[in-house]
Amino acid sequence: MITEYVDRLHRAQAEAAHAGVDALLISPGPDLAYLTGYDAIALERLTCLVLPATGDARLVVPALEEPAALASPVGDLEIDIVGWQETDDPYALTVSLLPAAAATMAVDDRMWAVKALALAQAAPALNLEAAGRVLRELRMRKSAAEVNALRTAGAAIDRVHARMGEWLRPGRTERQVGRDIADAIIAEGHDSVDFVIVASGPNGASPHAELSDRVIEAGEPVVVDIGGSVGGYCSDSTRSYIAGNAAPPDFAAYYPVLCEAQRAQCEAVRPGITAEQVDAVGRQLITAAGFGEQFVHRTGHGIGMETHEEPYIVAGNSLELEPGMAFSIEPGIYLPGRHGARIEDIVVVTDDGAERLNTTSRELTLLGAG
Ligand code: ZN
Ligand code: ZN
Ligand code: ZN
């Protein structure tokens, strides 16, 4: 992994130079973990990687966190650690490490506003930008090791979906089912649970419904969208179930449309197609069947160290897909007051098509009372 971090740091520097950014300032979060393997928790004391477009990287850390930083891969990288004591001004210290001729500095997209503002105040002559435009170029093109990590996460969440019949049945509340799913997300190999959506009946018409105490009734459609993280990489997969032995007729009318649209979109993914073309493939099929107004969101989002990252599969995104890009294909149809359905797989662009990282059945699964 160390050589991979070295390579990422060099590519980040080259990308920064290309973008006219003189230095990247990266605080704890996914960008810092991506570049250095240092997965620190963001706290009020400033920790900040100073990565100039050319020259040596340094890591500003509170003195009490130096041992933790050294124990991370940072200890094996060519990064000098610059500690600061409780009474020092870490912002003045950080900007003192910028290249003398620097005109533009870019902070990571997740940096706390108070820290970004303090850096701006400490270097009033510099332009301040968000670093996302630079780092997205790296992070959205996954290495083989990253694709492997996503594969591991995808297989783990598939094992949870495969066990849904153990927990999802009429008479239980969404929250009860959700708790069992959360336990299984860990039991099947994730380090953490990122989210659990169990949206029954009319709740299924809200794409990001919260778990509720609603009792699931016999014959109701239930949207289950779940994800966790393994080794820093995320899983995210949605299946729609029937808590009974037969689907409501109006649901049975649109579910096959959704299934076909999702399949067509996954099959359309290949190098050179644009993100918006992939979105259009599914939207046209769903619209032709009369449900275009009910497909209320974009087709998908990139995934990696964060559940939602670049590239976004949405109208207006003319980005051409490349091997190594990983994202969700998750069209949905939502009938307010009645029910909804969504089918979501993570796919990775390969040299000549795409690999689906989620492979559980997308056919409607009936989970009868048994
Ligand atoms: Zn979502
Ligand atoms: Zn999802
Ligand atoms: Zn998703």
Short mmCIF file of C-alpha atoms and ligand atoms in Angstrom, two decimals:
data_model
loop_
_atom_site.label_atom_id
_atom_site.label_comp_id
_atom_site.label_asym_id
_atom_site.label_seq_id
_atom_site.Cartn_x
_atom_site.Cartn_y
_atom_site.Cartn_z
CA MET A 1 0.00 0.00 0.00
CA ILE A 2 2.86 2.43 0.73
CA THR A 3 3.77 2.62 -2.96
CA GLU A 4 0.11 3.30 -3.74
CA TYR A 5 0.08 6.26 -1.29
CA VAL A 6 3.34 7.58 -2.75
CA ASP A 7 1.80 7.37 -6.21
CA ARG A 8 -1.41 9.11 -5.08
CA LEU A 9 0.55 11.96 -3.47
CA HIS A 10 2.54 12.48 -6.66
CA ARG A 11 -0.53 12.38 -8.85
CA ALA A 12 -2.31 14.84 -6.53
CA GLN A 13 0.63 17.21 -6.89
CA ALA A 14 0.60 16.90 -10.68
CA GLU A 15 -3.18 17.42 -10.77
CA ALA A 16 -2.87 20.48 -8.49
CA ALA A 17 -0.20 21.99 -10.74
CA HIS A 18 -2.39 21.29 -13.77
CA ALA A 19 -5.34 23.04 -12.05
CA GLY A 20 -3.29 26.10 -11.10
CA VAL A 21 -3.37 25.27 -7.38
CA ASP A 22 -0.10 25.90 -5.52
CA ALA A 23 -0.88 23.80 -2.46
CA LEU A 24 -3.51 21.38 -1.19
CA LEU A 25 -4.47 21.65 2.49
CA ILE A 26 -6.11 18.41 3.60
CA SER A 27 -7.71 17.89 7.01
CA PRO A 28 -8.89 14.55 8.49
CA GLY A 29 -11.50 12.90 6.30
CA PRO A 30 -11.71 10.70 3.21
CA ASP A 31 -9.21 12.79 1.19
CA LEU A 32 -6.53 12.50 3.90
CA ALA A 33 -7.18 8.76 4.27
CA TYR A 34 -7.02 8.37 0.48
CA LEU A 35 -3.72 10.25 0.12
CA THR A 36 -1.84 9.00 3.18
CA GLY A 37 -3.75 6.16 4.87
CA TYR A 38 -4.05 8.35 8.00
CA ASP A 39 -7.67 7.84 9.03
CA ALA A 40 -7.82 10.48 11.76
CA ILE A 41 -11.00 11.75 13.36
CA ALA A 42 -11.79 15.39 12.62
CA LEU A 43 -11.59 17.31 15.92
CA GLU A 44 -11.32 20.98 16.85
CA ARG A 45 -7.51 20.98 16.96
CA LEU A 46 -6.05 21.43 13.46
CA THR A 47 -4.48 18.47 11.71
CA CYS A 48 -3.59 19.40 8.12
CA LEU A 49 -1.54 17.88 5.32
CA VAL A 50 0.27 20.63 3.40
CA LEU A 51 0.89 19.23 -0.08
CA PRO A 52 2.52 21.79 -2.39
CA ALA A 53 2.21 21.32 -6.16
CA THR A 54 5.98 20.87 -6.12
CA GLY A 55 8.14 20.10 -3.11
CA ASP A 56 7.82 18.13 0.08
CA ALA A 57 4.61 17.24 1.88
CA ARG A 58 4.28 18.05 5.59
CA LEU A 59 1.68 17.08 8.13
CA VAL A 60 0.76 19.64 10.79
CA VAL A 61 -0.53 17.79 13.88
CA PRO A 62 -1.30 18.63 17.49
CA ALA A 63 1.69 17.35 19.53
CA LEU A 64 -0.52 14.92 21.42
CA GLU A 65 -1.50 13.23 18.16
CA GLU A 66 2.03 12.79 16.78
CA PRO A 67 2.25 9.18 18.00
CA ALA A 68 -1.03 8.31 16.28
CA ALA A 69 0.10 9.98 13.04
CA LEU A 70 3.45 8.15 13.14
CA ALA A 71 1.71 4.82 13.76
CA SER A 72 -0.31 5.32 10.55
CA PRO A 73 1.17 4.84 7.05
CA VAL A 74 2.34 8.48 7.34
CA GLY A 75 5.21 7.10 9.45
CA ASP A 76 6.47 5.18 6.39
CA LEU A 77 5.93 7.98 3.89
CA GLU A 78 8.26 10.87 3.07
CA ILE A 79 6.11 13.29 5.03
CA ASP A 80 7.66 15.45 7.75
CA ILE A 81 5.50 15.76 10.84
CA VAL A 82 5.26 19.28 12.22
CA GLY A 83 3.82 19.20 15.74
CA TRP A 84 2.25 22.14 17.49
CA GLN A 85 1.77 22.80 21.22
CA GLU A 86 -1.51 23.80 22.86
CA THR A 87 -0.57 27.52 22.96
CA ASP A 88 0.73 27.72 19.36
CA ASP A 89 -1.29 29.12 16.45
CA PRO A 90 -1.62 26.12 14.08
CA TYR A 91 -3.07 28.26 11.28
CA ALA A 92 -0.10 30.63 11.19
CA LEU A 93 2.13 27.54 11.34
CA THR A 94 0.30 25.88 8.43
CA VAL A 95 0.42 28.89 6.10
CA SER A 96 4.13 29.37 6.95
CA LEU A 97 4.71 26.00 5.25
CA LEU A 98 3.17 27.13 1.93
CA PRO A 99 5.53 27.76 -1.02
CA ALA A 100 6.82 31.35 -0.90
CA ALA A 101 5.27 32.26 -4.26
CA ALA A 102 1.92 30.56 -3.58
CA ALA A 103 -1.12 32.44 -4.90
CA THR A 104 -3.84 29.78 -4.57
CA MET A 105 -4.47 27.20 -1.86
CA ALA A 106 -7.20 24.57 -1.99
CA VAL A 107 -8.76 22.97 1.11
CA ASP A 108 -10.48 19.58 1.12
CA ASP A 109 -14.24 19.66 0.54
CA ARG A 110 -14.94 18.27 4.02
CA MET A 111 -12.77 20.72 5.98
CA TRP A 112 -14.75 22.38 8.77
CA ALA A 113 -15.76 25.93 7.81
CA VAL A 114 -14.11 27.37 10.96
CA LYS A 115 -10.79 25.88 9.89
CA ALA A 116 -11.05 27.02 6.26
CA LEU A 117 -11.96 30.51 7.45
CA ALA A 118 -9.03 30.59 9.90
CA LEU A 119 -6.64 29.54 7.11
CA ALA A 120 -8.04 32.27 4.85
CA GLN A 121 -7.52 34.79 7.64
CA ALA A 122 -3.96 33.61 8.22
CA ALA A 123 -3.14 34.04 4.51
CA PRO A 124 -5.33 36.94 3.32
CA ALA A 125 -3.37 37.44 0.10
CA LEU A 126 -4.07 33.92 -1.17
CA ASN A 127 -7.03 32.68 -3.17
CA LEU A 128 -8.92 29.96 -1.34
CA GLU A 129 -10.55 27.14 -3.29
CA ALA A 130 -12.15 23.75 -2.68
CA ALA A 131 -9.81 20.87 -3.54
CA GLY A 132 -12.57 18.58 -4.78
CA ARG A 133 -12.03 19.65 -8.39
CA VAL A 134 -8.42 18.44 -8.13
CA LEU A 135 -8.87 15.27 -6.07
CA ARG A 136 -11.96 14.00 -7.88
CA GLU A 137 -9.72 13.30 -10.87
CA LEU A 138 -7.85 10.77 -8.73
CA ARG A 139 -10.55 9.38 -6.49
CA MET A 140 -13.10 8.61 -9.20
CA ARG A 141 -10.61 6.37 -11.04
CA LYS A 142 -10.22 3.36 -8.76
CA SER A 143 -7.04 1.30 -8.64
CA ALA A 144 -7.17 -2.50 -8.75
CA ALA A 145 -6.79 -2.57 -4.96
CA GLU A 146 -9.73 -0.19 -4.56
CA VAL A 147 -11.94 -2.21 -6.92
CA ASN A 148 -11.07 -5.27 -4.87
CA ALA A 149 -12.08 -3.48 -1.67
CA LEU A 150 -15.41 -2.47 -3.27
CA ARG A 151 -15.91 -6.07 -4.41
CA THR A 152 -15.42 -7.30 -0.84
CA ALA A 153 -17.92 -4.74 0.44
CA GLY A 154 -20.41 -5.62 -2.32
CA ALA A 155 -20.23 -9.33 -1.53
CA ALA A 156 -20.78 -8.62 2.17
CA ILE A 157 -23.93 -6.55 1.56
CA ASP A 158 -25.21 -9.21 -0.87
CA ARG A 159 -24.98 -11.78 1.93
CA VAL A 160 -27.21 -9.53 4.06
CA HIS A 161 -29.84 -9.18 1.29
CA ALA A 162 -29.75 -12.95 0.78
CA ARG A 163 -30.83 -13.40 4.42
CA MET A 164 -33.72 -10.89 4.29
CA GLY A 165 -36.35 -13.60 4.79
CA GLU A 166 -35.00 -14.15 8.32
CA TRP A 167 -36.16 -10.72 9.44
CA LEU A 168 -38.59 -9.09 7.02
CA ARG A 169 -42.18 -10.25 7.54
CA PRO A 170 -45.61 -8.84 8.27
CA GLY A 171 -46.30 -7.84 11.87
CA ARG A 172 -42.79 -6.49 12.60
CA THR A 173 -41.92 -2.81 12.60
CA GLU A 174 -39.44 -1.24 10.20
CA ARG A 175 -37.22 -0.43 13.18
CA GLN A 176 -37.19 -4.04 14.41
CA VAL A 177 -36.25 -5.28 10.95
CA GLY A 178 -33.71 -2.48 10.61
CA ARG A 179 -31.97 -3.45 13.86
CA ASP A 180 -31.59 -7.05 12.70
CA ILE A 181 -30.24 -5.89 9.35
CA ALA A 182 -27.71 -3.60 11.08
CA ASP A 183 -26.46 -6.54 13.18
CA ALA A 184 -26.17 -8.66 10.03
CA ILE A 185 -24.25 -5.92 8.17
CA ILE A 186 -21.52 -6.30 10.82
CA ALA A 187 -21.88 -10.08 11.09
CA GLU A 188 -21.38 -10.46 7.34
CA GLY A 189 -18.05 -8.67 7.44
CA HIS A 190 -18.46 -4.89 7.49
CA ASP A 191 -16.54 -2.76 10.01
CA SER A 192 -19.40 -0.29 10.34
CA VAL A 193 -23.04 0.24 9.40
CA ASP A 194 -23.47 3.35 7.24
CA PHE A 195 -27.25 3.38 6.74
CA VAL A 196 -30.32 1.15 6.85
CA ILE A 197 -33.52 2.04 5.00
CA VAL A 198 -36.54 -0.22 5.48
CA ALA A 199 -39.41 1.65 3.83
CA SER A 200 -42.71 -0.22 3.92
CA GLY A 201 -45.92 0.54 2.05
CA PRO A 202 -46.40 4.30 1.58
CA ASN A 203 -42.99 4.99 3.21
CA GLY A 204 -41.44 3.32 0.17
CA ALA A 205 -42.54 6.30 -1.91
CA SER A 206 -39.90 8.43 -0.09
CA PRO A 207 -36.45 7.52 -1.50
CA HIS A 208 -34.58 8.36 1.73
CA ALA A 209 -37.22 7.35 4.31
CA GLU A 210 -36.08 7.07 7.95
CA LEU A 211 -36.69 3.89 9.91
CA SER A 212 -40.03 4.19 11.70
CA ASP A 213 -42.18 2.24 14.15
CA ARG A 214 -44.65 1.49 11.38
CA VAL A 215 -45.82 -2.13 11.44
CA ILE A 216 -45.29 -3.88 8.09
CA GLU A 217 -48.57 -5.27 6.79
CA ALA A 218 -49.11 -8.47 4.84
CA GLY A 219 -48.71 -8.00 1.10
CA GLU A 220 -46.91 -4.66 1.31
CA PRO A 221 -43.92 -3.75 -0.87
CA VAL A 222 -40.82 -2.86 1.20
CA VAL A 223 -37.77 -1.02 -0.14
CA VAL A 224 -34.56 -2.10 1.63
CA ASP A 225 -31.50 0.09 0.90
CA ILE A 226 -28.47 -0.76 3.03
CA GLY A 227 -24.76 -0.12 3.23
CA GLY A 228 -21.67 -0.33 5.39
CA SER A 229 -17.89 -0.01 5.14
CA VAL A 230 -15.14 -2.62 4.99
CA GLY A 231 -11.52 -1.51 5.16
CA GLY A 232 -12.56 2.06 4.35
CA TYR A 233 -14.67 1.19 1.27
CA CYS A 234 -18.45 1.35 1.10
CA SER A 235 -21.25 -0.97 0.06
CA ASP A 236 -24.70 0.21 -1.07
CA SER A 237 -27.42 -2.02 -2.48
CA THR A 238 -31.20 -1.81 -2.71
CA ARG A 239 -33.75 -4.54 -3.27
CA SER A 240 -37.53 -4.32 -3.17
CA TYR A 241 -39.45 -7.07 -1.39
CA ILE A 242 -43.06 -8.07 -0.83
CA ALA A 243 -43.91 -8.93 2.78
CA GLY A 244 -46.36 -11.57 1.67
CA ASN A 245 -47.17 -14.03 -1.07
CA ALA A 246 -48.42 -11.66 -3.79
CA ALA A 247 -47.68 -8.10 -4.88
CA PRO A 248 -50.45 -5.46 -5.09
CA PRO A 249 -51.63 -5.25 -8.75
CA ASP A 250 -50.54 -1.62 -9.22
CA PHE A 251 -47.06 -2.51 -7.91
CA ALA A 252 -46.90 -5.59 -10.12
CA ALA A 253 -47.61 -3.27 -13.07
CA TYR A 254 -44.54 -1.07 -12.63
CA TYR A 255 -41.95 -3.34 -11.00
CA PRO A 256 -41.04 -5.17 -14.24
CA VAL A 257 -40.54 -1.78 -15.94
CA LEU A 258 -38.07 -0.81 -13.23
CA CYS A 259 -36.30 -4.14 -13.41
CA GLU A 260 -35.90 -3.85 -17.18
CA ALA A 261 -34.68 -0.23 -16.95
CA GLN A 262 -32.07 -1.11 -14.32
CA ARG A 263 -30.86 -4.08 -16.36
CA ALA A 264 -30.61 -1.98 -19.54
CA GLN A 265 -28.64 0.69 -17.69
CA CYS A 266 -26.17 -1.79 -16.22
CA GLU A 267 -25.68 -3.30 -19.68
CA ALA A 268 -25.15 0.13 -21.24
CA VAL A 269 -22.16 0.90 -19.02
CA ARG A 270 -18.86 0.74 -20.90
CA PRO A 271 -15.87 3.01 -21.48
CA GLY A 272 -16.73 6.07 -23.56
CA ILE A 273 -20.45 6.29 -22.79
CA THR A 274 -21.27 9.44 -20.82
CA ALA A 275 -22.82 9.55 -17.36
CA GLU A 276 -25.89 11.33 -18.73
CA GLN A 277 -26.34 8.73 -21.49
CA VAL A 278 -26.51 5.98 -18.87
CA ASP A 279 -29.15 8.00 -17.00
CA ALA A 280 -31.14 8.49 -20.21
CA VAL A 281 -31.19 4.76 -21.07
CA GLY A 282 -33.28 3.99 -17.98
CA ARG A 283 -35.28 7.20 -17.94
CA GLN A 284 -36.49 6.66 -21.52
CA LEU A 285 -37.76 3.14 -20.73
CA ILE A 286 -39.50 4.26 -17.54
CA THR A 287 -40.98 7.32 -19.27
CA ALA A 288 -42.20 5.24 -22.23
CA ALA A 289 -44.06 3.00 -19.76
CA GLY A 290 -45.78 6.05 -18.27
CA PHE A 291 -43.80 6.36 -15.03
CA GLY A 292 -41.30 9.10 -15.96
CA GLU A 293 -42.76 11.55 -13.44
CA GLN A 294 -42.37 8.93 -10.70
CA PHE A 295 -38.60 8.49 -11.28
CA VAL A 296 -37.75 11.51 -9.14
CA HIS A 297 -33.96 11.27 -8.79
CA ARG A 298 -30.74 10.77 -10.75
CA THR A 299 -29.69 7.25 -11.70
CA GLY A 300 -26.71 6.98 -9.38
CA HIS A 301 -23.64 8.23 -7.57
CA GLY A 302 -20.00 7.26 -7.47
CA ILE A 303 -18.85 5.19 -4.51
CA GLY A 304 -15.51 4.48 -2.86
CA MET A 305 -14.29 5.76 0.48
CA GLU A 306 -17.56 7.70 0.62
CA THR A 307 -21.00 6.35 -0.21
CA HIS A 308 -21.73 9.37 -2.42
CA GLU A 309 -18.85 10.77 -4.49
CA GLU A 310 -17.98 11.46 -8.13
CA PRO A 311 -19.05 10.52 -10.75
CA TYR A 312 -22.76 11.32 -10.53
CA ILE A 313 -24.92 9.53 -13.10
CA VAL A 314 -27.25 12.38 -13.91
CA ALA A 315 -28.62 14.42 -16.83
CA GLY A 316 -26.17 17.22 -17.61
CA ASN A 317 -23.05 15.23 -16.68
CA SER A 318 -21.21 14.74 -19.97
CA LEU A 319 -18.27 12.97 -18.30
CA GLU A 320 -17.13 9.99 -20.37
CA LEU A 321 -16.89 6.87 -18.23
CA GLU A 322 -13.50 5.18 -17.93
CA PRO A 323 -12.29 1.81 -16.63
CA GLY A 324 -12.05 1.90 -12.84
CA MET A 325 -14.98 4.25 -12.28
CA ALA A 326 -17.42 2.79 -9.74
CA PHE A 327 -20.98 3.98 -9.17
CA SER A 328 -24.52 2.92 -8.40
CA ILE A 329 -27.25 2.19 -10.94
CA GLU A 330 -30.40 2.75 -8.88
CA PRO A 331 -33.50 3.83 -10.76
CA GLY A 332 -36.70 4.03 -8.72
CA ILE A 333 -40.42 4.46 -9.22
CA TYR A 334 -42.39 6.12 -6.42
CA LEU A 335 -46.18 6.41 -6.09
CA PRO A 336 -46.90 8.89 -3.27
CA GLY A 337 -49.33 7.54 -0.67
CA ARG A 338 -49.07 4.00 -2.03
CA HIS A 339 -45.60 2.45 -2.38
CA GLY A 340 -42.35 2.60 -4.29
CA ALA A 341 -39.53 0.46 -5.60
CA ARG A 342 -35.85 0.89 -6.27
CA ILE A 343 -33.20 -1.56 -7.51
CA GLU A 344 -29.59 -0.66 -6.86
CA ASP A 345 -26.33 -2.33 -7.83
CA ILE A 346 -22.79 -0.97 -7.73
CA VAL A 347 -21.01 -1.36 -11.06
CA VAL A 348 -17.36 -0.84 -12.03
CA VAL A 349 -16.40 0.10 -15.57
CA THR A 350 -14.06 -2.50 -17.10
CA ASP A 351 -12.00 -2.36 -20.30
CA ASP A 352 -14.96 -3.46 -22.42
CA GLY A 353 -18.10 -3.12 -20.29
CA ALA A 354 -18.95 -3.25 -16.63
CA GLU A 355 -18.77 -5.60 -13.68
CA ARG A 356 -21.69 -5.69 -11.27
CA LEU A 357 -20.54 -5.89 -7.66
CA ASN A 358 -24.02 -6.86 -6.45
CA THR A 359 -25.48 -10.04 -7.80
CA THR A 360 -28.48 -11.03 -5.65
CA SER A 361 -31.68 -11.59 -7.61
CA ARG A 362 -33.43 -8.47 -8.86
CA GLU A 363 -36.65 -10.37 -9.53
CA LEU A 364 -39.42 -9.49 -7.11
CA THR A 365 -38.82 -11.50 -3.94
CA LEU A 366 -41.91 -12.62 -2.05
CA LEU A 367 -41.27 -13.05 1.67
CA GLY A 368 -44.48 -14.70 2.76
CA ALA A 369 -45.53 -15.04 6.38
CA GLY A 370 -44.33 -18.63 5.89
ZN ZN B 1 -29.60 7.31 -1.84
ZN ZN B 2 -28.53 2.84 -1.68
ZN ZN B 3 -26.90 4.53 -3.60
#
